[in-house]
Short mmCIF file of C-alpha atoms and ligand atoms in Angstrom, two decimals:
data_model
loop_
_atom_site.label_atom_id
_atom_site.label_comp_id
_atom_site.label_asym_id
_atom_site.label_seq_id
_atom_site.Cartn_x
_atom_site.Cartn_y
_atom_site.Cartn_z
CA MET U 235 16.51 -2.44 15.87
CA ASN U 236 20.00 -3.37 14.74
CA LYS U 237 20.62 -2.31 11.11
CA GLN U 238 22.52 -5.57 10.59
CA ALA U 239 19.61 -7.75 11.78
CA ARG U 240 18.74 -10.57 9.36
CA ILE U 241 15.21 -9.71 8.34
CA PHE U 242 13.22 -12.26 6.33
CA VAL U 243 10.51 -10.60 4.24
CA ALA U 244 8.13 -13.43 3.32
CA GLY U 245 6.18 -12.49 0.19
CA HIS U 246 8.64 -9.86 -1.08
CA ARG U 247 7.22 -9.82 -4.61
CA GLY U 248 3.74 -8.83 -3.45
CA MET U 249 2.48 -5.31 -2.87
CA VAL U 250 3.13 -5.36 0.91
CA GLY U 251 6.39 -7.31 0.81
CA SER U 252 7.90 -5.15 -1.93
CA ALA U 253 6.98 -1.99 -0.01
CA LEU U 254 8.71 -3.44 3.07
CA VAL U 255 11.85 -4.23 1.07
CA ARG U 256 11.94 -0.67 -0.35
CA ARG U 257 11.49 0.85 3.09
CA LEU U 258 14.09 -1.35 4.77
CA ALA U 259 16.63 -0.48 2.06
CA ALA U 260 15.86 3.24 2.42
CA GLU U 261 16.40 3.02 6.18
CA GLY U 262 19.77 1.28 5.81
CA TYR U 263 18.89 -2.28 6.83
CA SER U 264 21.55 -4.27 5.05
CA ASN U 265 20.59 -7.90 5.73
CA VAL U 266 17.19 -8.39 4.15
CA VAL U 267 16.57 -12.02 3.20
CA THR U 268 14.06 -12.93 0.47
CA ARG U 269 13.07 -16.10 -1.36
CA THR U 270 10.94 -16.49 -4.47
CA ARG U 271 8.18 -19.10 -4.43
CA ALA U 272 10.35 -21.34 -6.65
CA GLU U 273 13.18 -21.13 -4.11
CA LEU U 274 11.03 -21.67 -1.02
CA ASP U 275 7.43 -22.90 -1.09
CA LEU U 276 5.95 -21.57 2.16
CA THR U 277 3.19 -24.19 2.04
CA ASP U 278 5.87 -26.91 2.34
CA GLN U 279 6.43 -27.38 6.07
CA ALA U 280 9.68 -29.34 5.78
CA ALA U 281 11.18 -26.77 3.40
CA VAL U 282 10.19 -23.89 5.70
CA ASN U 283 11.72 -25.68 8.72
CA ARG U 284 14.97 -26.26 6.80
CA PHE U 285 15.11 -22.63 5.71
CA PHE U 286 14.82 -21.35 9.31
CA GLU U 287 17.29 -23.95 10.63
CA VAL U 288 20.08 -22.68 8.36
CA GLU U 289 19.35 -18.98 7.80
CA GLN U 290 19.78 -17.50 11.33
CA ILE U 291 16.88 -15.09 10.90
CA ASP U 292 16.41 -12.40 13.58
CA VAL U 293 13.13 -10.85 12.41
CA VAL U 294 10.31 -12.15 10.19
CA LEU U 295 7.91 -9.90 8.30
CA LEU U 296 5.13 -12.29 7.28
CA ALA U 297 3.58 -10.62 4.24
CA ALA U 298 3.15 -13.81 2.18
CA ALA U 299 -0.52 -14.60 1.72
CA ARG U 300 -3.21 -15.51 -0.77
CA VAL U 301 -5.10 -12.21 -1.17
CA GLY U 302 -7.74 -10.84 -3.49
CA GLY U 303 -10.79 -8.66 -3.87
CA ILE U 304 -14.40 -9.42 -3.09
CA PHE U 305 -14.99 -11.69 -6.13
CA ALA U 306 -11.85 -13.80 -5.64
CA ASN U 307 -12.60 -14.19 -1.93
CA ALA U 308 -16.20 -15.19 -2.54
CA SER U 309 -15.45 -17.63 -5.36
CA GLN U 310 -12.31 -19.38 -4.01
CA PRO U 311 -12.88 -19.63 -0.23
CA GLY U 312 -11.15 -23.03 -0.07
CA GLN U 313 -7.90 -21.70 -1.52
CA PHE U 314 -8.04 -18.58 0.64
CA ILE U 315 -8.51 -20.45 3.92
CA TYR U 316 -6.13 -23.32 3.16
CA GLU U 317 -3.17 -21.40 1.74
CA ASN U 318 -3.28 -18.72 4.40
CA LEU U 319 -3.60 -21.17 7.29
CA VAL U 320 -0.74 -23.30 5.99
CA ILE U 321 1.63 -20.40 5.29
CA GLU U 322 1.00 -18.81 8.71
CA THR U 323 1.30 -22.06 10.61
CA ASN U 324 4.48 -23.12 8.83
CA VAL U 325 6.26 -19.78 9.10
CA ILE U 326 5.24 -18.86 12.66
CA HIS U 327 5.98 -22.30 14.07
CA ALA U 328 9.31 -22.66 12.23
CA ALA U 329 10.32 -19.16 13.36
CA TYR U 330 9.55 -20.06 16.97
CA ARG U 331 11.50 -23.35 16.67
CA ALA U 332 14.50 -21.46 15.27
CA ARG U 333 14.29 -18.98 18.18
CA VAL U 334 13.36 -16.01 16.01
CA GLU U 335 12.50 -13.39 18.59
CA ARG U 336 10.50 -10.92 16.57
CA LEU U 337 7.86 -11.35 13.91
CA VAL U 338 5.24 -9.07 12.36
CA PHE U 339 2.14 -10.80 11.00
CA PHE U 340 -0.03 -8.91 8.49
CA GLY U 341 -3.79 -9.45 8.46
CA SER U 342 -6.68 -7.37 7.17
CA SER U 343 -9.56 -5.29 8.50
CA CYS U 344 -11.99 -7.97 7.27
CA ILE U 345 -11.19 -9.97 10.44
CA TYR U 346 -13.74 -7.81 12.25
CA PRO U 347 -17.49 -8.55 12.33
CA LYS U 348 -19.62 -7.57 9.33
CA LEU U 349 -21.80 -5.22 11.35
CA CYS U 350 -19.16 -3.89 13.69
CA PRO U 351 -19.58 -0.58 15.57
CA GLN U 352 -17.61 2.13 13.70
CA PRO U 353 -14.82 3.10 13.90
CA ILE U 354 -13.59 -0.42 14.59
CA ARG U 355 -11.49 -0.89 17.71
CA GLU U 356 -9.16 -3.87 18.08
CA GLU U 357 -11.25 -5.26 20.96
CA TYR U 358 -14.30 -5.73 18.68
CA LEU U 359 -12.62 -8.85 17.25
CA LEU U 360 -14.92 -11.91 17.42
CA GLY U 361 -17.85 -9.86 18.75
CA SER U 362 -20.31 -11.14 16.11
CA ALA U 363 -20.57 -12.86 12.71
CA LEU U 364 -18.16 -12.17 9.83
CA GLU U 365 -18.95 -10.84 6.34
CA PRO U 366 -19.82 -13.96 4.27
CA THR U 367 -17.95 -12.87 1.08
CA ASN U 368 -14.63 -13.11 2.94
CA ASP U 369 -15.23 -15.23 6.05
CA ALA U 370 -12.81 -17.99 4.94
CA TYR U 371 -9.94 -15.52 4.50
CA ALA U 372 -10.89 -13.71 7.73
CA ILE U 373 -10.87 -16.94 9.76
CA ALA U 374 -7.38 -17.73 8.45
CA LYS U 375 -6.14 -14.26 9.39
CA ILE U 376 -7.75 -14.49 12.84
CA ALA U 377 -5.97 -17.83 13.30
CA GLY U 378 -2.68 -16.14 12.39
CA LEU U 379 -3.02 -13.40 14.95
CA LYS U 380 -4.15 -15.92 17.58
CA LEU U 381 -1.04 -18.02 16.82
CA CYS U 382 1.10 -14.95 17.54
CA GLU U 383 -0.77 -14.21 20.78
CA ALA U 384 -0.61 -17.83 21.95
CA TYR U 385 3.10 -18.22 21.16
CA ASN U 386 3.87 -14.97 22.99
CA ARG U 387 1.97 -16.23 26.05
CA GLU U 388 3.40 -19.73 26.07
CA TYR U 389 6.89 -19.23 24.63
CA ASN U 390 7.70 -15.56 25.37
CA THR U 391 8.12 -14.69 21.70
CA GLN U 392 7.59 -11.10 20.50
CA TYR U 393 5.14 -11.57 17.66
CA VAL U 394 2.98 -8.56 16.71
CA SER U 395 -0.05 -8.45 14.39
CA LEU U 396 -0.85 -5.49 12.15
CA MET U 397 -4.33 -5.21 10.63
CA PRO U 398 -4.22 -2.81 7.70
CA THR U 399 -7.34 -1.43 6.10
CA ASN U 400 -7.78 -1.80 2.29
CA LEU U 401 -4.34 -1.24 0.74
CA TYR U 402 -3.19 0.14 -2.60
CA GLY U 403 0.09 1.15 -4.24
CA PRO U 404 2.85 -0.12 -6.53
CA ASN U 405 2.85 -3.83 -7.48
CA ASP U 406 -0.88 -4.19 -6.94
CA ASN U 407 -2.90 -6.81 -8.81
CA TYR U 408 -4.72 -5.33 -11.83
CA ASP U 409 -6.50 -8.50 -12.97
CA LEU U 410 -10.15 -7.46 -12.97
CA ASN U 411 -11.42 -10.83 -11.68
CA SER U 412 -9.19 -11.04 -8.64
CA SER U 413 -8.18 -7.46 -7.81
CA HIS U 414 -9.47 -5.07 -5.17
CA VAL U 415 -11.64 -2.11 -6.05
CA LEU U 416 -9.00 0.61 -6.27
CA PRO U 417 -6.67 -1.03 -8.81
CA ALA U 418 -9.70 -2.35 -10.74
CA LEU U 419 -11.23 1.11 -11.13
CA LEU U 420 -7.85 2.66 -11.94
CA ARG U 421 -7.41 0.22 -14.78
CA LYS U 422 -10.99 0.49 -16.01
CA ALA U 423 -10.85 4.31 -16.01
CA HIS U 424 -7.51 4.27 -17.86
CA GLU U 425 -8.78 1.90 -20.55
CA ALA U 426 -12.11 3.72 -20.84
CA ARG U 427 -10.27 7.01 -21.45
CA LEU U 428 -7.87 5.47 -24.00
CA ASP U 429 -10.68 3.70 -25.85
CA GLY U 430 -13.07 6.66 -25.68
CA PHE U 431 -15.79 4.70 -23.82
CA PRO U 432 -18.78 6.76 -22.64
CA SER U 433 -19.08 4.99 -19.26
CA LEU U 434 -17.28 2.97 -16.61
CA MET U 435 -18.75 -0.04 -14.80
CA VAL U 436 -18.59 0.00 -10.98
CA TRP U 437 -19.60 -3.17 -9.12
CA GLY U 438 -22.41 -3.08 -6.57
CA SER U 439 -24.39 -0.05 -5.46
CA GLY U 440 -21.50 2.36 -4.88
CA THR U 441 -22.71 2.97 -1.32
CA PRO U 442 -20.39 0.70 0.73
CA ARG U 443 -17.75 2.73 2.51
CA ARG U 444 -14.07 1.78 2.55
CA GLU U 445 -10.87 3.22 3.97
CA PHE U 446 -7.69 3.14 1.83
CA LEU U 447 -4.10 3.11 3.03
CA HIS U 448 -1.09 3.53 0.73
CA VAL U 449 1.17 0.51 1.16
CA ASP U 450 4.19 2.76 1.81
CA ASP U 451 2.38 3.98 4.93
CA LEU U 452 1.97 0.36 6.06
CA ALA U 453 5.70 -0.17 5.54
CA ALA U 454 6.38 2.96 7.61
CA ALA U 455 4.07 1.69 10.38
CA THR U 456 5.92 -1.65 10.37
CA LEU U 457 9.28 0.03 10.83
CA PHE U 458 7.75 2.17 13.58
CA VAL U 459 6.63 -0.97 15.43
CA LEU U 460 10.05 -2.61 15.07
CA GLU U 461 12.09 0.46 15.96
CA ASN U 462 9.97 1.37 18.98
CA ASP U 463 10.19 -2.09 20.47
CA ILE U 464 6.49 -2.81 20.29
CA THR U 465 6.61 -6.54 20.91
CA ASP U 466 3.08 -7.78 21.51
CA GLY U 467 -0.51 -7.18 20.50
CA LEU U 468 -2.87 -6.37 17.66
CA PHE U 469 -2.76 -2.96 15.94
CA ASN U 470 -5.09 -1.47 13.35
CA VAL U 471 -3.27 0.43 10.60
CA GLY U 472 -5.32 2.90 8.62
CA VAL U 473 -5.89 6.56 7.91
CA GLY U 474 -8.97 7.00 10.12
CA GLU U 475 -11.21 8.25 7.27
CA ASP U 476 -13.35 6.46 4.73
CA LEU U 477 -15.42 7.27 1.66
CA ALA U 478 -18.19 5.68 -0.42
CA ILE U 479 -17.15 3.53 -3.41
CA ARG U 480 -18.93 6.05 -5.65
CA GLU U 481 -16.71 8.82 -4.24
CA LEU U 482 -13.63 6.65 -4.74
CA ALA U 483 -14.66 6.08 -8.38
CA GLU U 484 -15.10 9.84 -8.87
CA CYS U 485 -11.68 10.54 -7.36
CA ILE U 486 -10.05 7.92 -9.62
CA CYS U 487 -11.77 9.33 -12.73
CA LYS U 488 -10.46 12.79 -11.81
CA VAL U 489 -6.86 11.52 -11.41
CA VAL U 490 -7.02 9.51 -14.65
CA GLY U 491 -8.83 12.21 -16.61
CA PHE U 492 -11.83 10.07 -17.57
CA GLU U 493 -14.93 12.23 -17.96
CA GLY U 494 -17.59 9.64 -18.82
CA GLU U 495 -20.43 8.41 -16.69
CA LEU U 496 -20.39 5.88 -13.80
CA VAL U 497 -22.70 2.87 -14.25
CA PHE U 498 -23.43 0.60 -11.25
CA ASP U 499 -23.70 -3.17 -11.70
CA ALA U 500 -26.22 -4.36 -9.10
CA SER U 501 -25.51 -8.03 -9.91
CA LYS U 502 -22.14 -7.74 -8.13
CA PRO U 503 -21.88 -7.96 -4.32
CA ASP U 504 -21.41 -4.92 -2.07
CA GLY U 505 -19.74 -6.85 0.74
CA THR U 506 -19.58 -5.34 4.18
CA PRO U 507 -21.35 -1.94 4.36
CA ARG U 508 -18.52 -0.17 6.19
CA LYS U 509 -15.16 -0.97 7.79
CA LEU U 510 -13.52 2.15 9.14
CA LEU U 511 -10.68 1.39 11.53
CA ASP U 512 -10.13 3.14 14.82
CA VAL U 513 -6.41 3.91 14.54
CA SER U 514 -5.93 5.47 17.97
CA ARG U 515 -3.92 2.58 19.46
CA LEU U 516 -0.94 3.20 17.13
CA ALA U 517 -1.58 6.97 17.10
CA GLN U 518 -1.20 7.12 20.88
CA MET U 519 2.19 5.48 20.48
CA GLY U 520 3.17 8.12 17.94
CA TRP U 521 2.45 6.80 14.45
CA ARG U 522 0.06 8.26 11.85
CA ALA U 523 -0.39 7.70 8.11
CA SER U 524 0.94 10.54 5.97
CA ILE U 525 -0.06 9.85 2.36
CA GLY U 526 -3.35 11.50 1.33
CA LEU U 527 -5.75 9.50 -0.85
CA GLU U 528 -5.71 11.67 -3.98
CA GLU U 529 -1.93 12.06 -3.78
CA GLY U 530 -1.52 8.31 -3.25
CA ILE U 531 -3.83 7.45 -6.16
CA ALA U 532 -1.94 9.87 -8.44
CA ALA U 533 1.40 8.23 -7.53
CA THR U 534 -0.08 4.76 -8.02
CA TYR U 535 -1.51 5.79 -11.38
CA ARG U 536 1.92 6.98 -12.55
CA ASP U 537 3.34 3.61 -11.53
CA PHE U 538 0.47 1.80 -13.28
CA VAL U 539 0.99 3.74 -16.51
CA GLU U 540 4.71 2.90 -16.56
CA THR U 541 4.02 -0.81 -15.96
CA TYR U 542 1.15 -0.80 -18.43
CA ALA U 543 3.19 0.97 -21.07
CA SER U 544 6.12 -1.41 -20.69
CA THR U 545 4.25 -4.72 -20.33
CA GLY U 546 0.88 -4.13 -22.00
CA ALA U 547 -2.62 -4.97 -20.80
CA ALA U 548 -2.19 -8.73 -21.18
CA ALA U 549 0.64 -8.86 -18.62
CA LEU U 550 -1.57 -7.21 -16.02
CA GLN U 551 -3.86 -10.26 -16.10
CA ALA U 552 -1.15 -12.44 -14.62
O1 GFB D 637 -11.88 -4.02 -2.80
P1 GFB D 637 -12.98 -5.04 -2.79
O2 GFB D 637 -12.90 -6.10 -3.82
O3 GFB D 637 -13.03 -5.76 -1.41
O4 GFB D 637 -14.39 -4.30 -2.98
P2 GFB D 637 -13.73 -5.63 0.05
C1 GFB D 637 -14.77 -3.19 -2.23
C2 GFB D 637 -16.08 -2.64 -2.75
O5 GFB D 637 -15.87 -2.06 -4.04
C3 GFB D 637 -17.20 -3.67 -2.90
C4 GFB D 637 -16.86 -2.52 -4.93
O6 GFB D 637 -18.42 -3.07 -2.50
C5 GFB D 637 -17.20 -3.92 -4.41
O7 GFB D 637 -18.44 -4.37 -4.91
N1 GFB D 637 -16.38 -2.46 -6.31
C6 GFB D 637 -16.83 -1.60 -7.26
C7 GFB D 637 -15.44 -3.24 -6.88
N2 GFB D 637 -16.23 -1.84 -8.44
C8 GFB D 637 -15.35 -2.85 -8.24
C9 GFB D 637 -14.44 -3.52 -9.09
O8 GFB D 637 -14.31 -3.25 -10.29
N3 GFB D 637 -13.66 -4.50 -8.51
C10 GFB D 637 -13.77 -4.83 -7.18
N4 GFB D 637 -12.96 -5.78 -6.68
N5 GFB D 637 -14.66 -4.21 -6.35
C11 GFB D 637 -11.96 -7.49 0.38
C12 GFB D 637 -12.06 -8.79 1.12
O9 GFB D 637 -13.16 -6.92 0.70
O10 GFB D 637 -10.97 -6.59 0.82
C13 GFB D 637 -10.80 -9.29 1.59
O11 GFB D 637 -12.78 -9.70 0.32
C14 GFB D 637 -9.83 -8.26 2.11
O12 GFB D 637 -11.01 -10.26 2.56
C15 GFB D 637 -9.76 -7.05 1.23
O13 GFB D 637 -10.14 -7.89 3.43
C16 GFB D 637 -8.96 -5.90 1.84
O14 GFB D 637 -13.24 -4.41 0.76
O15 GFB D 637 -15.19 -5.79 -0.04
#
């Protein structure tokens, strides 16, 4: 891909978008275009059309989305389905109208059925019913990847969909009501250690299994797709290994240095029992994740401590 290409990173302040911006800068891409929400509201169709008409974008990285952990998904399904459908529809259609050739759409492994055979291959999509705690979000993400497929078929665009497993890394959301498990436990373990608490509360039974990918690996996979001229299709992006939530909690406590006890809150939902991605499709093309879980958590914790120290606990609620 041309280093002068005008690359629009939609959602550049989020965890995925900011990782993409860092990676593009490190690789020497000099024309990265970003807009804050105040500058461009992606749910406003007319504004999105105008933006694409004037900006001469070559490549879109569509990382703007309403995202959240199990509780946020389960309690705000209307916002999750509406905002994601509108953002995807506006950006993908406006990009096509403005003759943007290449686009990468980011989804999530929760698009696959709740009780999917493991590890999950891309072709298991729509094989059976979704996990109810996140079916609204999953339907929106399935619609996004289907938009890409349909536009490629009908209009010869080159729109690719990447389905990352559960992500973590810098610029994650640490608000305990809306965050995912990894940042939530990192924060809880940190505060429990500082405050000298004897125990740490983990939601659910601790038995569901999850796979975790550092967001810098997702950014690397995205550049791999763009630079190797992969122009069509759906690709899982993960590490190919998972662990139980209890094991994740133990690993986080080790990194943070919290030595108290884990307590499990059975009133909170477990969600899908397991979602381990089969990552062989991208691996066969030559890409693999490189950041190990403990190493990635340690780096994320250092970043968290710096943010926490400079902004304080209250700012992390935002
Ligand atoms: O990361 P998480 O919120 O999302 O939860 P999902 C994963 C597992 O960790 C669940 C447990 O079994 C939670 O009950 N867990 C334990 C916790 N302690 C905590 C905690 O303090 N906070 C949170 N949040 N969980 C989401 C989907 O599913 O993952 C989305 O709802 C999306 O659609 C995203 O796909 C990646 O992995 O269950």
